[in-house]
């Protein structure tokens, strides 16, 4: 089935399960120690197909998933890893039609996940303080999820100083999220959710103390996601020697009226 085209990115997986992300170009050629494959042959084989190098090594061909794309980004800022992004979407209860505020943009990894979940219905406003990050992440977002960007607006600014509008959801990945809480009085609807990604426990303490001090947040939850991969190979069935351990804490809270 020919369902990939020039301009698309694909993942090529070799016989040792090594993965390569490749952008397909006319007259392009993928090369490795196992030989080369013309991009045209990759397109002929299609998503889920296989192609052989001139040295007769087989590569499996897959269209690029969200995880493939963000984990292969050449990073200038730390991204939120997919294991955490997935949980943040659930904790924030993201669905099409919501008005969502995000800050900061970094490499746009969380923005891309939000845009796909919103599916061009509602609004995503992303505040970012650094112009270079705003510009670079916009390129990544347009490159990977161009079909979902019509509801996205990136605003240059310091989220600690406040923001325009009122939102159903707020998602933050900035160093001092406690500065944003004062702006949620008018900026987050009652019943709205705020979900924050925080690397260290001292930042968590300051953030949660601030949430509690303003008296209009309830249903607080603080946790981290630890992903433990297993090896399942014949009689060797055991946890892998490595695991995805601490990345950051996630804190979820819900806005409520003050009595
Ligand atoms: C760790 S990165 C965010 C990564 C992003 N969540 C992702 O998944 O790609 C933090 C971002 O917050 C931005 N930032 C830091 N302080 C900010 C502020 N006060 N207002 C707006 N953006 C800010 C930084 O410039 C950077 O782009």
Short mmCIF file of C-alpha atoms and ligand atoms in Angstrom, two decimals:
data_model
loop_
_atom_site.label_atom_id
_atom_site.label_comp_id
_atom_site.label_asym_id
_atom_site.label_seq_id
_atom_site.Cartn_x
_atom_site.Cartn_y
_atom_site.Cartn_z
CA UNK A 1 0.00 0.00 0.00
CA UNK A 2 1.55 3.35 -1.05
CA UNK A 3 0.48 5.58 1.84
CA UNK A 4 3.63 7.57 2.48
CA UNK A 5 4.99 10.31 0.25
CA UNK A 6 7.93 12.60 -0.33
CA UNK A 7 8.10 15.11 2.51
CA UNK A 8 6.87 12.56 5.07
CA UNK A 9 9.05 11.22 7.86
CA UNK A 10 9.34 7.48 8.36
CA UNK A 11 10.95 5.25 10.95
CA UNK A 12 13.26 2.57 9.58
CA UNK A 13 13.96 -0.33 11.96
CA UNK A 14 16.85 -2.70 11.27
CA UNK A 15 17.31 -6.38 12.23
CA UNK A 16 18.81 -5.27 15.59
CA UNK A 17 15.78 -3.09 16.39
CA UNK A 18 17.71 0.15 15.84
CA UNK A 19 15.48 3.00 14.73
CA UNK A 20 16.25 5.78 12.25
CA UNK A 21 13.92 8.68 11.50
CA UNK A 22 14.20 9.71 7.84
CA UNK A 23 12.53 12.53 5.90
CA UNK A 24 11.74 11.29 2.41
CA UNK A 25 13.03 13.33 -0.52
CA UNK A 26 12.92 12.82 -4.27
CA UNK A 27 16.23 11.23 -5.31
CA UNK A 28 16.97 10.74 -1.56
CA UNK A 29 18.87 7.73 -0.29
CA UNK A 30 19.11 6.24 3.24
CA UNK A 31 22.56 4.84 4.05
CA UNK A 32 23.88 2.82 6.97
CA UNK A 33 26.59 0.25 7.63
CA UNK A 34 24.20 -2.28 6.05
CA UNK A 35 24.05 -0.50 2.68
CA UNK A 36 21.59 1.91 1.13
CA UNK A 37 17.90 2.10 0.20
CA UNK A 38 16.51 4.70 -2.20
CA UNK A 39 13.68 6.77 -0.72
CA UNK A 40 11.60 5.81 -3.74
CA UNK A 41 11.78 2.12 -2.67
CA UNK A 42 10.60 3.13 0.84
CA UNK A 43 7.56 4.86 -0.68
CA UNK A 44 6.86 1.82 -2.89
CA UNK A 45 6.93 -0.47 0.18
CA UNK A 46 4.62 1.84 2.19
CA UNK A 47 3.73 2.10 5.88
CA UNK A 48 4.20 -1.31 7.52
CA UNK A 49 6.20 -2.61 4.57
CA UNK A 50 9.82 -3.68 4.29
CA UNK A 51 12.67 -2.74 1.95
CA UNK A 52 16.12 -4.26 1.47
CA UNK A 53 19.42 -2.49 1.14
CA UNK A 54 21.78 -3.12 -1.77
CA UNK A 55 23.60 -5.47 0.68
CA UNK A 56 20.38 -7.45 1.24
CA UNK A 57 19.62 -6.26 4.79
CA UNK A 58 15.93 -5.76 5.56
CA UNK A 59 14.45 -2.63 7.16
CA UNK A 60 10.88 -2.34 8.44
CA UNK A 61 9.15 0.88 7.46
CA UNK A 62 6.65 2.73 9.65
CA UNK A 63 5.08 6.17 9.54
CA UNK A 64 6.39 8.36 12.37
CA UNK A 65 4.41 8.36 15.61
CA UNK A 66 4.22 11.26 18.07
CA UNK A 67 6.74 9.51 20.34
CA UNK A 68 9.15 8.85 17.46
CA UNK A 69 8.97 12.49 16.42
CA UNK A 70 9.43 14.20 19.78
CA UNK A 71 12.11 11.80 21.00
CA UNK A 72 14.10 12.48 17.81
CA UNK A 73 13.90 16.28 18.05
CA UNK A 74 17.27 18.01 18.19
CA UNK A 75 16.64 19.64 21.57
CA UNK A 76 17.51 23.06 22.84
CA UNK A 77 15.03 22.78 25.71
CA UNK A 78 14.01 19.77 27.77
CA UNK A 79 10.76 18.28 26.47
CA UNK A 80 8.04 16.61 28.50
CA UNK A 81 8.48 12.89 27.83
CA UNK A 82 5.57 11.02 26.25
CA UNK A 83 5.01 8.91 29.40
CA UNK A 84 4.25 12.16 31.28
CA UNK A 85 2.49 13.94 28.40
CA UNK A 86 0.00 11.08 28.15
CA UNK A 87 -0.86 11.35 31.83
CA UNK A 88 -1.07 15.16 31.69
CA UNK A 89 -3.67 14.92 28.91
CA UNK A 90 -5.73 12.57 31.09
CA UNK A 91 -5.31 14.58 34.30
CA UNK A 92 -6.33 17.77 32.47
CA UNK A 93 -9.18 15.89 30.79
CA UNK A 94 -8.41 17.33 27.36
CA UNK A 95 -11.01 16.92 24.62
CA UNK A 96 -12.03 18.85 21.47
CA UNK A 97 -13.70 22.22 22.08
CA UNK A 98 -11.85 23.28 25.25
CA UNK A 99 -10.05 26.59 25.60
CA UNK A 100 -6.57 25.69 26.82
CA UNK A 101 -3.71 27.89 28.03
CA UNK A 102 -0.17 26.47 27.94
CA UNK A 103 3.27 27.86 28.95
CA UNK A 104 6.14 27.62 27.97
CA UNK A 105 6.53 26.14 24.58
CA UNK A 106 10.07 24.68 24.75
CA UNK A 107 10.30 22.40 21.73
CA UNK A 108 6.52 22.23 21.34
CA UNK A 109 6.22 18.61 22.48
CA UNK A 110 3.27 19.22 24.82
CA UNK A 111 1.72 21.68 22.33
CA UNK A 112 1.67 18.99 19.64
CA UNK A 113 -0.04 16.49 21.94
CA UNK A 114 -2.61 19.11 22.98
CA UNK A 115 -3.31 20.12 19.37
CA UNK A 116 -3.89 16.53 18.34
CA UNK A 117 -6.22 15.94 21.31
CA UNK A 118 -8.17 19.16 20.60
CA UNK A 119 -8.44 18.19 16.95
CA UNK A 120 -8.98 21.74 15.59
CA UNK A 121 -11.90 22.44 17.95
CA UNK A 122 -11.54 24.98 20.75
CA UNK A 123 -8.38 27.01 21.28
CA UNK A 124 -4.78 26.53 22.36
CA UNK A 125 -2.92 29.66 23.45
CA UNK A 126 0.76 29.12 24.30
CA UNK A 127 2.74 31.81 26.16
CA UNK A 128 6.49 31.72 25.64
CA UNK A 129 9.07 34.18 26.90
CA UNK A 130 11.82 33.40 24.37
CA UNK A 131 11.34 34.41 20.75
CA UNK A 132 13.87 31.82 19.50
CA UNK A 133 12.00 28.98 21.22
CA UNK A 134 8.68 30.28 19.89
CA UNK A 135 10.01 30.34 16.33
CA UNK A 136 11.79 27.02 16.44
CA UNK A 137 8.93 25.13 18.08
CA UNK A 138 6.47 26.57 15.54
CA UNK A 139 8.56 24.94 12.81
CA UNK A 140 8.47 21.58 14.64
CA UNK A 141 4.71 21.87 15.19
CA UNK A 142 4.03 22.78 11.54
CA UNK A 143 6.32 19.98 10.42
CA UNK A 144 4.66 17.26 12.50
CA UNK A 145 1.01 18.26 12.94
CA UNK A 146 0.23 20.84 10.30
CA UNK A 147 -3.37 19.55 9.99
CA UNK A 148 -4.13 20.52 13.61
CA UNK A 149 -2.66 24.01 13.97
CA UNK A 150 -5.55 26.30 12.98
CA UNK A 151 -6.65 26.75 16.63
CA UNK A 152 -3.12 27.46 17.89
CA UNK A 153 -1.73 30.86 18.79
CA UNK A 154 1.72 31.44 20.26
CA UNK A 155 2.03 34.64 22.31
CA UNK A 156 5.38 36.09 23.27
CA UNK A 157 5.33 37.09 26.91
CA UNK A 158 6.10 36.34 30.52
CA UNK A 159 3.29 34.19 31.90
CA UNK A 160 4.20 35.27 35.44
CA UNK A 161 2.96 38.78 34.58
CA UNK A 162 -0.47 37.50 33.55
CA UNK A 163 -2.34 36.51 30.41
CA UNK A 164 -5.38 37.50 28.39
CA UNK A 165 -8.58 35.47 28.42
CA UNK A 166 -10.30 32.85 30.54
CA UNK A 167 -9.60 29.17 30.02
CA UNK A 168 -11.06 25.76 30.78
CA UNK A 169 -7.62 24.26 31.30
CA UNK A 170 -4.12 25.52 32.11
CA UNK A 171 -1.00 23.40 31.57
CA UNK A 172 2.36 24.75 32.73
CA UNK A 173 5.98 23.72 32.26
CA UNK A 174 7.82 26.79 33.55
CA UNK A 175 10.38 27.03 36.39
CA UNK A 176 8.23 29.02 38.87
CA UNK A 177 4.59 28.08 38.27
CA UNK A 178 3.47 29.56 41.60
CA UNK A 179 3.66 33.04 40.00
CA UNK A 180 0.80 32.06 37.68
CA UNK A 181 -1.68 31.21 40.44
CA UNK A 182 -2.70 34.83 41.18
CA UNK A 183 -3.76 35.19 37.52
CA UNK A 184 -6.11 32.21 37.67
CA UNK A 185 -8.70 34.19 39.64
CA UNK A 186 -10.07 35.51 36.34
CA UNK A 187 -8.03 33.30 34.00
CA UNK A 188 -9.43 29.85 34.88
CA UNK A 189 -13.12 28.94 35.00
CA UNK A 190 -14.59 27.42 38.17
CA UNK A 191 -14.31 23.67 37.79
CA UNK A 192 -11.35 24.20 35.44
CA UNK A 193 -8.19 22.12 35.80
CA UNK A 194 -4.60 23.28 36.15
CA UNK A 195 -1.91 20.65 35.51
CA UNK A 196 1.72 21.51 36.09
CA UNK A 197 4.97 19.69 35.29
CA UNK A 198 7.61 20.34 37.97
CA UNK A 199 11.13 18.82 38.05
CA UNK A 200 12.06 19.09 41.75
CA UNK A 201 10.22 18.46 44.98
CA UNK A 202 11.20 21.85 46.43
CA UNK A 203 9.41 23.52 43.50
CA UNK A 204 6.43 21.23 44.13
CA UNK A 205 6.29 22.27 47.78
CA UNK A 206 6.31 25.97 46.93
CA UNK A 207 3.70 25.51 44.20
CA UNK A 208 1.32 23.41 46.32
CA UNK A 209 1.70 25.77 49.29
CA UNK A 210 0.72 28.64 46.99
CA UNK A 211 -2.28 26.73 45.64
CA UNK A 212 -3.48 26.04 49.20
CA UNK A 213 -2.89 29.60 50.38
CA UNK A 214 -5.26 31.16 47.85
CA UNK A 215 -8.11 28.93 49.01
CA UNK A 216 -9.81 28.37 45.66
CA UNK A 217 -8.19 25.10 44.59
CA UNK A 218 -9.36 21.63 45.55
CA UNK A 219 -8.94 18.05 44.38
CA UNK A 220 -5.13 18.33 44.50
CA UNK A 221 -2.99 15.43 43.37
CA UNK A 222 0.83 15.21 43.17
CA UNK A 223 2.57 12.20 41.61
CA UNK A 224 5.27 11.01 39.24
CA UNK A 225 5.15 8.42 36.48
CA UNK A 226 7.78 5.69 36.52
CA UNK A 227 7.82 3.45 33.45
CA UNK A 228 9.41 0.04 33.98
CA UNK A 229 10.12 -1.83 30.75
CA UNK A 230 10.38 -5.64 30.72
CA UNK A 231 12.37 -7.92 28.49
CA UNK A 232 10.22 -10.76 27.13
CA UNK A 233 12.45 -12.94 24.98
CA UNK A 234 12.16 -16.74 25.14
CA UNK A 235 12.96 -17.82 28.68
CA UNK A 236 14.47 -14.44 29.51
CA UNK A 237 11.45 -12.73 31.03
CA UNK A 238 12.45 -10.06 33.50
CA UNK A 239 12.57 -6.29 34.03
CA UNK A 240 15.08 -4.52 31.81
CA UNK A 241 18.34 -3.48 33.53
CA UNK A 242 17.40 0.16 32.91
CA UNK A 243 14.18 2.10 33.44
CA UNK A 244 12.64 5.53 32.87
CA UNK A 245 12.93 6.81 36.39
CA UNK A 246 12.38 10.37 37.60
CA UNK A 247 11.64 13.01 35.00
CA UNK A 248 9.36 15.41 36.90
CA UNK A 249 6.38 15.61 39.21
CA UNK A 250 2.90 16.35 37.95
CA UNK A 251 0.53 18.38 40.11
CA UNK A 252 -3.16 18.59 39.26
CA UNK A 253 -5.67 20.89 40.94
CA UNK A 254 -9.22 22.06 40.30
CA UNK A 255 -10.54 25.59 40.67
CA UNK A 256 -13.44 26.11 43.01
CA UNK A 257 -15.32 29.14 44.31
CA UNK A 258 -14.33 30.60 47.69
CA UNK A 259 -17.15 30.59 50.25
C1 LIG B 1 11.17 23.00 29.73
S1 LIG B 1 10.68 24.09 28.50
C2 LIG B 1 9.05 23.56 28.07
C3 LIG B 1 9.05 22.28 27.27
C4 LIG B 1 7.73 21.96 26.62
N1 LIG B 1 6.71 21.70 27.62
C5 LIG B 1 7.87 20.78 25.69
O1 LIG B 1 7.29 19.72 25.99
O2 LIG B 1 8.54 20.88 24.66
C6 LIG B 1 10.31 25.55 29.41
C7 LIG B 1 9.90 26.69 28.54
O3 LIG B 1 9.32 27.71 29.35
C8 LIG B 1 9.76 28.96 28.87
N2 LIG B 1 9.60 29.90 29.98
C9 LIG B 1 10.35 30.00 31.11
N3 LIG B 1 9.87 30.98 31.92
C10 LIG B 1 8.79 31.50 31.27
C11 LIG B 1 7.88 32.55 31.59
N4 LIG B 1 7.99 33.23 32.73
N5 LIG B 1 6.88 32.84 30.71
C12 LIG B 1 6.77 32.14 29.55
N6 LIG B 1 7.61 31.14 29.19
C13 LIG B 1 8.61 30.83 30.04
C14 LIG B 1 11.20 28.68 28.46
O4 LIG B 1 11.70 29.70 27.62
C15 LIG B 1 11.04 27.33 27.78
O5 LIG B 1 10.68 27.49 26.43
#
